[in-house]
Short mmCIF file of C-alpha atoms in Angstrom, two decimals:
data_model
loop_
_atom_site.label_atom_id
_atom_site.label_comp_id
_atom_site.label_asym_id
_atom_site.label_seq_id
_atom_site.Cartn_x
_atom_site.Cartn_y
_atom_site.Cartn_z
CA UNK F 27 0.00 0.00 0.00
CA UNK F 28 1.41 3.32 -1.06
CA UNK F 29 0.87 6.42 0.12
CA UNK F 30 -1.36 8.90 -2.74
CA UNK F 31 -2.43 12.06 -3.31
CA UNK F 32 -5.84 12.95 -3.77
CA UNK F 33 -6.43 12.68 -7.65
CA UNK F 34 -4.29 9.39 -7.51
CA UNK F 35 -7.12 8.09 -5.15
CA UNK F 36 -9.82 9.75 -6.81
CA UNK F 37 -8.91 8.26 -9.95
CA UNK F 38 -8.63 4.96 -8.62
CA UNK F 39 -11.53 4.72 -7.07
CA UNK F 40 -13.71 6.08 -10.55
CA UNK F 41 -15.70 4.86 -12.54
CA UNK F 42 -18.31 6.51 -11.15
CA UNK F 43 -22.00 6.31 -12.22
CA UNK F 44 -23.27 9.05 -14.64
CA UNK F 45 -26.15 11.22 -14.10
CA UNK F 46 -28.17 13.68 -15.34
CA UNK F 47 -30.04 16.00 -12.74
CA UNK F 48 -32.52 18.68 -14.01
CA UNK F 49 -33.96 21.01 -12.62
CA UNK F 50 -36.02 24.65 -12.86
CA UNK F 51 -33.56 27.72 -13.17
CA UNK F 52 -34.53 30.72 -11.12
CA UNK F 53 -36.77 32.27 -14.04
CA UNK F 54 -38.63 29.01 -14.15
CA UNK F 55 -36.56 27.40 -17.37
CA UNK F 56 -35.68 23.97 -17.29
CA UNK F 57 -32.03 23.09 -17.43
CA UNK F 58 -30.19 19.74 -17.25
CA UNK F 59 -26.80 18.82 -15.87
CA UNK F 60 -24.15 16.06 -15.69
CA UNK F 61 -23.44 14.84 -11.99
CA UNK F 62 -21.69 11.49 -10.59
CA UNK F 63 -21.83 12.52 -6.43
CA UNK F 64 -25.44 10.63 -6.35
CA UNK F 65 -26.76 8.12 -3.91
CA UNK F 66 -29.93 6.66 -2.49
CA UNK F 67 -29.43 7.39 1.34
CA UNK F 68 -32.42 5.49 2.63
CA UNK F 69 -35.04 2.63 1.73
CA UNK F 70 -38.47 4.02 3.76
CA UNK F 71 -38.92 6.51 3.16
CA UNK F 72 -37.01 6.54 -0.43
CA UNK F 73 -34.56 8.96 -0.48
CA UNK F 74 -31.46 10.06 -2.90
CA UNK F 75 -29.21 12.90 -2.13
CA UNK F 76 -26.88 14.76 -5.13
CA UNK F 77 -24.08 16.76 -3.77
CA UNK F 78 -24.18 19.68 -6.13
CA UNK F 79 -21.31 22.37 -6.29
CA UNK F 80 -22.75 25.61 -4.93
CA UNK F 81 -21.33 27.60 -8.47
CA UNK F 82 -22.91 25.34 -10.86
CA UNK F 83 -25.98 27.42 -12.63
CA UNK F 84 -28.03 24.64 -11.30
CA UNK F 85 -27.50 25.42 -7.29
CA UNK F 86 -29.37 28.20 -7.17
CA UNK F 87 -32.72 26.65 -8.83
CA UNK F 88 -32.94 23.24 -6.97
CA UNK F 89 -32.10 25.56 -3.79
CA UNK F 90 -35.02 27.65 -4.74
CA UNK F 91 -37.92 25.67 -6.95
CA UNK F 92 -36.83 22.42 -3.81
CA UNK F 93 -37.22 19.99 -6.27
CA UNK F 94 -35.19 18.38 -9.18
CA UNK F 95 -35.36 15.02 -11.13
CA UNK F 96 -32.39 12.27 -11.14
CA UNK F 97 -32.00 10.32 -14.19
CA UNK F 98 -29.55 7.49 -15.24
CA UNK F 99 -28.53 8.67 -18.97
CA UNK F 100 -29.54 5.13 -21.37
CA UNK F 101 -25.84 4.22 -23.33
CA UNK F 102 -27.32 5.32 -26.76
CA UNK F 103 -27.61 8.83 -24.79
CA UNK F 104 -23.86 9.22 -24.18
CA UNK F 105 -23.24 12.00 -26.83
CA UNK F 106 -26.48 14.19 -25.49
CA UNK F 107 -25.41 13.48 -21.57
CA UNK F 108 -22.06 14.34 -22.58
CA UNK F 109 -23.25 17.47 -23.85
CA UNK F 110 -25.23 18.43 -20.53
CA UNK F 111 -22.24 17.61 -18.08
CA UNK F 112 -19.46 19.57 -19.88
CA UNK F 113 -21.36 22.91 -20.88
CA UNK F 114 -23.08 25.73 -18.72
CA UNK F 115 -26.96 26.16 -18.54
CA UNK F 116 -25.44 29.82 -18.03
CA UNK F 117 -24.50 30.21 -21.51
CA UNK F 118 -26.84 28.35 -23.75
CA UNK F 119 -30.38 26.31 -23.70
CA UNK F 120 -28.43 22.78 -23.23
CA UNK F 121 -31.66 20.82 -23.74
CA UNK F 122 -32.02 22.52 -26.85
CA UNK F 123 -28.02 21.92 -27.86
CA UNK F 124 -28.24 18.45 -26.67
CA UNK F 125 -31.61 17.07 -28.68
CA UNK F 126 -32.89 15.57 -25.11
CA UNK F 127 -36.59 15.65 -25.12
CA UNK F 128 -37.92 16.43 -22.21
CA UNK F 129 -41.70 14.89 -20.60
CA UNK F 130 -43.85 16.05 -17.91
CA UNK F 131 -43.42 14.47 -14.70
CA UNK F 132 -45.72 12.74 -12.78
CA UNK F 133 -45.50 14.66 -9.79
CA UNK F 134 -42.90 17.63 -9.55
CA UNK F 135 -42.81 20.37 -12.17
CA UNK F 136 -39.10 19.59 -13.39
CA UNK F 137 -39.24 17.67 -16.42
CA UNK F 138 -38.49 14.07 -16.93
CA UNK F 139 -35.84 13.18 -19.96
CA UNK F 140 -37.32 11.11 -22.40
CA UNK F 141 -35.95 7.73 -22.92
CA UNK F 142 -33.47 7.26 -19.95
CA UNK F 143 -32.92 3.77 -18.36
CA UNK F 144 -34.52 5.51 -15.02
CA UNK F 145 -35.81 8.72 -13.20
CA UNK F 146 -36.64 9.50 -10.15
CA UNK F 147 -38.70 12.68 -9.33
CA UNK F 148 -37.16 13.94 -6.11
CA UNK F 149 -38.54 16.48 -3.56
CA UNK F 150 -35.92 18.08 -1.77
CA UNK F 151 -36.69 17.44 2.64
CA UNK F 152 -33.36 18.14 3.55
CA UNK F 153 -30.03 20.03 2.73
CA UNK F 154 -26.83 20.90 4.35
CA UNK F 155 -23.19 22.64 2.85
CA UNK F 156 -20.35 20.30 2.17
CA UNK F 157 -17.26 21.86 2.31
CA UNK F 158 -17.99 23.48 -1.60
CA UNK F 159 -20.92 21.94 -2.30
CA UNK F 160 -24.45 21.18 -1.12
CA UNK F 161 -26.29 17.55 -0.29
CA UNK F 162 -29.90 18.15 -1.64
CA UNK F 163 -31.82 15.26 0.17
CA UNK F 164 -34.77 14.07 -2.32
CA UNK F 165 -37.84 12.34 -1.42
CA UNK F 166 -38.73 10.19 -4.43
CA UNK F 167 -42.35 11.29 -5.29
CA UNK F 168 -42.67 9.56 -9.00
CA UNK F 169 -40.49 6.73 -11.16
CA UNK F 170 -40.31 6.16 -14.70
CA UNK F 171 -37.79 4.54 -17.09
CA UNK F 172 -37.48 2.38 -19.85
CA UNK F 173 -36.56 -1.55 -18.86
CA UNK F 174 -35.42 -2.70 -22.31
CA UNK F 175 -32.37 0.29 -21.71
CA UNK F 176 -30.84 -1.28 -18.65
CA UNK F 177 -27.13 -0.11 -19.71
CA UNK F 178 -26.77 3.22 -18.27
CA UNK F 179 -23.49 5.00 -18.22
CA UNK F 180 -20.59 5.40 -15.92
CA UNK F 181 -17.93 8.37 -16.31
CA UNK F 182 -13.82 6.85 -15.99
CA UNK F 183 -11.26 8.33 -14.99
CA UNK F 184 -9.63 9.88 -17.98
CA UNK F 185 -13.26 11.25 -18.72
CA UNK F 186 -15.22 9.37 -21.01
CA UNK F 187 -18.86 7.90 -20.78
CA UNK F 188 -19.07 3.46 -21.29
CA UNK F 189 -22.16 1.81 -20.37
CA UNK F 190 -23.03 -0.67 -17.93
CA UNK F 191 -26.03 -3.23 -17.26
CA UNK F 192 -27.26 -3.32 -13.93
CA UNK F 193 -26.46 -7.17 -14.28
CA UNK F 194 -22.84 -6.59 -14.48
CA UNK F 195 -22.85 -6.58 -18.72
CA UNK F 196 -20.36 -4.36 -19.87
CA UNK K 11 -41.17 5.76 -20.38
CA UNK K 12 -42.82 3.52 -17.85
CA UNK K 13 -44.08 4.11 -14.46
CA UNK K 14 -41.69 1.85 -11.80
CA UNK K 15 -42.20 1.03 -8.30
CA UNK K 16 -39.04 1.63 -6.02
CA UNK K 17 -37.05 -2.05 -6.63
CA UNK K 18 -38.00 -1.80 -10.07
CA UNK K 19 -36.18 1.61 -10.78
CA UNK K 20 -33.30 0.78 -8.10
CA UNK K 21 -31.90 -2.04 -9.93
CA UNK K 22 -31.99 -0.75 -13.00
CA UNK K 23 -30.03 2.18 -11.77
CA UNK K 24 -27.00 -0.80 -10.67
CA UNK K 25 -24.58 -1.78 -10.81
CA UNK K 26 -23.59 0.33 -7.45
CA UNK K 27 -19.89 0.59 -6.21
CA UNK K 28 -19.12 -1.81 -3.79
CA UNK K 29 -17.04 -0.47 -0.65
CA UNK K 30 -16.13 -1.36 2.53
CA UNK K 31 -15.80 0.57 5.68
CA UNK K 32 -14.00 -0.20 8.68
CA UNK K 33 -14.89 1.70 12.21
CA UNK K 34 -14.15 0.40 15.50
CA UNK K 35 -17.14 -0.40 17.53
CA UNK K 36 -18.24 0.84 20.90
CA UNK K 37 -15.03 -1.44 23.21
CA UNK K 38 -12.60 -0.32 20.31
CA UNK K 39 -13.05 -3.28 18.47
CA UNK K 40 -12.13 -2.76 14.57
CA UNK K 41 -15.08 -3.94 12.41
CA UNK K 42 -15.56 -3.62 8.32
CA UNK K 43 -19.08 -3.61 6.80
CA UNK K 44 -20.20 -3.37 2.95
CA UNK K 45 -21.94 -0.56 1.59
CA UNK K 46 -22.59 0.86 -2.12
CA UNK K 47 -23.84 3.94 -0.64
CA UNK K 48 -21.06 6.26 -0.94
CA UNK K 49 -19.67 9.63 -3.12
CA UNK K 50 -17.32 12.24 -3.02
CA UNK K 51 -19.47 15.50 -1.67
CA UNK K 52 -16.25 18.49 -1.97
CA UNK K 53 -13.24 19.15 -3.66
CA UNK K 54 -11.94 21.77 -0.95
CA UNK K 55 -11.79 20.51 1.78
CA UNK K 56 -11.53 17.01 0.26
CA UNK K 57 -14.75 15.01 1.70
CA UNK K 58 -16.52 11.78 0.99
CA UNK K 59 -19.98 10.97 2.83
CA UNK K 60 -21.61 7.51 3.28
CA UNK K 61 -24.88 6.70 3.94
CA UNK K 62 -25.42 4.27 7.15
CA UNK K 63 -28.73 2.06 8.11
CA UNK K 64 -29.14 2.99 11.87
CA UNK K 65 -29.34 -0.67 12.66
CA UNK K 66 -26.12 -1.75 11.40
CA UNK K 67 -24.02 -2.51 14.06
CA UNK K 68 -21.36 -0.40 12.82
CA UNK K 69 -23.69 2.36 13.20
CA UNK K 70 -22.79 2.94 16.59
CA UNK K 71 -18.83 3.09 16.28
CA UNK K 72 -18.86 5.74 13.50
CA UNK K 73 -21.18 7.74 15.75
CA UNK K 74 -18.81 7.16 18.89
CA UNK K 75 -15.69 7.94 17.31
CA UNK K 76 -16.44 10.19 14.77
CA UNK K 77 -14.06 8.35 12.38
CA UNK K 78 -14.20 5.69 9.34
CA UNK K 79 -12.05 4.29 6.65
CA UNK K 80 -13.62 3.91 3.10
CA UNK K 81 -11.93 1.37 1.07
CA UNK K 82 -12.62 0.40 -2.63
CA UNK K 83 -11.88 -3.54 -2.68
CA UNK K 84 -10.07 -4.81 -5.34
CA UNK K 85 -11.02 -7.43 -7.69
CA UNK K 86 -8.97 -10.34 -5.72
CA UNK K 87 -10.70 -9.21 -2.74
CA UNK K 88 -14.09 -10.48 -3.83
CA UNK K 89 -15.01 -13.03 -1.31
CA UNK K 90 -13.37 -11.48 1.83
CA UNK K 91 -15.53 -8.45 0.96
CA UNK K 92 -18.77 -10.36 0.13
CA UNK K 93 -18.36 -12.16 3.95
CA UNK K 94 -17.95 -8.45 5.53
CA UNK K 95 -20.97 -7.12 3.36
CA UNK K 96 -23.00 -10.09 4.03
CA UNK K 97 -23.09 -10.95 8.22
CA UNK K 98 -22.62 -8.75 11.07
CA UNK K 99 -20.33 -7.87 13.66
CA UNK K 100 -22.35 -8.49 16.00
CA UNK K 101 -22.54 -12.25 15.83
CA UNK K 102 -18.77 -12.70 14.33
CA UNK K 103 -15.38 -11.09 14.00
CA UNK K 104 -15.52 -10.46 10.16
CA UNK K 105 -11.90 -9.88 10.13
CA UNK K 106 -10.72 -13.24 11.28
CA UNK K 107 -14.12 -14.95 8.69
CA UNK K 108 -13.09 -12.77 6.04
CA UNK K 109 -9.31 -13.14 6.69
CA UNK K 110 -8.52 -9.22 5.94
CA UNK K 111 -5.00 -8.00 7.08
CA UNK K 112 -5.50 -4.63 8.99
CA UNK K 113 -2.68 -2.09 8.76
CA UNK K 114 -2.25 1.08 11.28
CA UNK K 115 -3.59 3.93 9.63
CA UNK K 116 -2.11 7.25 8.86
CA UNK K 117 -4.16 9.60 10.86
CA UNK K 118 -7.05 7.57 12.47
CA UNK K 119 -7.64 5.57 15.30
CA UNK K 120 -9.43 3.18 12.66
CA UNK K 121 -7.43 0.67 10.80
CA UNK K 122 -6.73 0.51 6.85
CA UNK K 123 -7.20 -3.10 4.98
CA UNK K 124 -4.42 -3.80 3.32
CA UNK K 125 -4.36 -4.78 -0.39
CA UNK K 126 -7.39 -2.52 -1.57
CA UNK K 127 -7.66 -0.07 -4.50
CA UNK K 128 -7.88 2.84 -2.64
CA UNK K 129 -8.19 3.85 1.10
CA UNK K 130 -9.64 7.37 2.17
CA UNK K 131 -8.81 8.09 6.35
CA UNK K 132 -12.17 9.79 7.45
CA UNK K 133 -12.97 12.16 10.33
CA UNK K 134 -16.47 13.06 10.47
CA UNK K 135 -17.01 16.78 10.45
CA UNK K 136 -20.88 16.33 9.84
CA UNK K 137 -23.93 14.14 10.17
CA UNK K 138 -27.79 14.24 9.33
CA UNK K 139 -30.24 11.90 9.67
CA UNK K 140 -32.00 10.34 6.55
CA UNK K 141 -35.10 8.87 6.74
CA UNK K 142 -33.70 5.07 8.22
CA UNK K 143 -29.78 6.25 7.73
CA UNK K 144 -27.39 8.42 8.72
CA UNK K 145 -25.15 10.53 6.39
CA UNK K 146 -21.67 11.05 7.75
CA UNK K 147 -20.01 13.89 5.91
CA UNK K 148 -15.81 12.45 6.53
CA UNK K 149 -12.99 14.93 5.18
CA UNK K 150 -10.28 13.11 4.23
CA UNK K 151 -7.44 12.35 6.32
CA UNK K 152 -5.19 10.04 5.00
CA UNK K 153 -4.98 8.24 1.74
CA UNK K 154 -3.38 5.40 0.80
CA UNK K 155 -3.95 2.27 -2.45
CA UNK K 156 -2.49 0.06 -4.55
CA UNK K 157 -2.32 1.72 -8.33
CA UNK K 158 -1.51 -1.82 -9.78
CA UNK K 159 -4.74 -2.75 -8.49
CA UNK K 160 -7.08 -0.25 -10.55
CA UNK K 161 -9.72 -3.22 -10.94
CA UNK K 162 -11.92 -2.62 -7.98
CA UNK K 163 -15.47 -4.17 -6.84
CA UNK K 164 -18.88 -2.93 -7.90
CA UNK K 165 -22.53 -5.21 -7.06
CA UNK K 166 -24.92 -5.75 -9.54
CA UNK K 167 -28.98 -5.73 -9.92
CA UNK K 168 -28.59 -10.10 -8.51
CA UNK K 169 -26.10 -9.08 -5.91
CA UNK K 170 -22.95 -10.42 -7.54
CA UNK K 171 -19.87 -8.64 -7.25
CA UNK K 172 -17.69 -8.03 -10.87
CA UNK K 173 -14.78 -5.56 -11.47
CA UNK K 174 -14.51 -2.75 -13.43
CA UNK K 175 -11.04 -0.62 -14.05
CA UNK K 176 -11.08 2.99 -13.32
CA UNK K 177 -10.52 3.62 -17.06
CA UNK K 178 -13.44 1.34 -18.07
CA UNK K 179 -11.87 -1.84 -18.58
CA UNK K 180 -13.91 -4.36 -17.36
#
């Protein structure tokens, strides 16, 4: 065992699962963003928390609008996710950039991306700062997804997107 | 896009990383448990949070002493880290079952398990209560790995543990 520095470890301990998180900017426009700090954090009730860095454009509307929508990007969506975790909602309409289409959701007013291997509409109960970043708590009010895309994608460490099946298929 | 229930959408959203985490319980008695709930939550200060079931016996050491290893197992450490995800310390020293070789740590009370991927010394600077878990928000300590071991464990959607390099080589 050898003594390493932090982005030895870091990159060690990657790949890391690949999400997409949107959510409703401050003037009410959806927006959609690339995150991997994602974990359910309890079975009953069902609960994820994202850990969300406070200067991403997308801080500022969970933290407002309380609610936001976690998806697991389908493989044949790696170009489109790709698009959503490397650019700024700041800057430019990513949904429109990245061809996602976006549905209503059953039961928050984010929207649900079309044609992801799963989504979970979350409800934010709980928050607290992270060192630079926040942990939004979500209750999980509504599920969808799409079965028949069970390979989702994971993020490596030199940055690129490969898929997965929840089986273990690579 | 179809409406899921809960185990539905969760294992389609595996394969989870599989890591293990050693505290020492309430005598001072080291201890590792399994858990796939885990993520990086800041850059600076450099912290990782995992996600707890109140019940676990482990539960009670982390909240005692404030202080946790996570380790990323590596591929060769398959069944030694399926017997520590899969019993309790409560009925059985997993160490001696699972036949792990502690090491002294850098700059915790808690011991390191030798051999892994990757090994992040934890002092918890902050915890919340989720739903049936607790978060514990560690910063980062100590780090230590083994880089010619970049295969580490993840569990899939029928509990089985596979590898998968950091780089996406599976």
């Amino acid at each position: 065992m050898k003594i390493l520095n932090e982005s030895e470890a870091v990159a060690l301990s990657a790949p890391f699962v690949y999400t997409l998180i949107s959510s409703l900017d401050r003037e009410g426009r959806p927006n959609v963003m690339g995150a991997s700090w994602a974990t359910q954090t309890s079975f009953q009730p069902f609960l994820w928390l994202i850990s969300i860095d406070r200067r991403r454009y997308s801080h500022a509307g969970i933290d407002m609008h309380k609610e936001f929508v976690l998806h697991f990007p389908s493989e044949e969506q790696a170009e489109a996710a790709w698009v959503c975790g490397t650019r700024s909602g700041r800057d430019e309409d990513k949904i429109k950039s990245s061809g996602f289409r976006l549905l209503p959701s059953r039961s928050v007013k984010v929207p649900t991306i079309d044609g992801v291997t799963a989504a979970f509409e979350c409800r934010v109960v709980n928050q607290i700062e992270t060192g630079d970043h926040t942990v939004f708590v979500g209750e999980v009010v509504g599920i969808s997804g799409s079965p028949e895309k069970a390979r989702h994608l994971f993020v490596s460490s030199d940055r690129k997107l490969f898929a997965v099946a929840g089986t273990g298929k690579q």
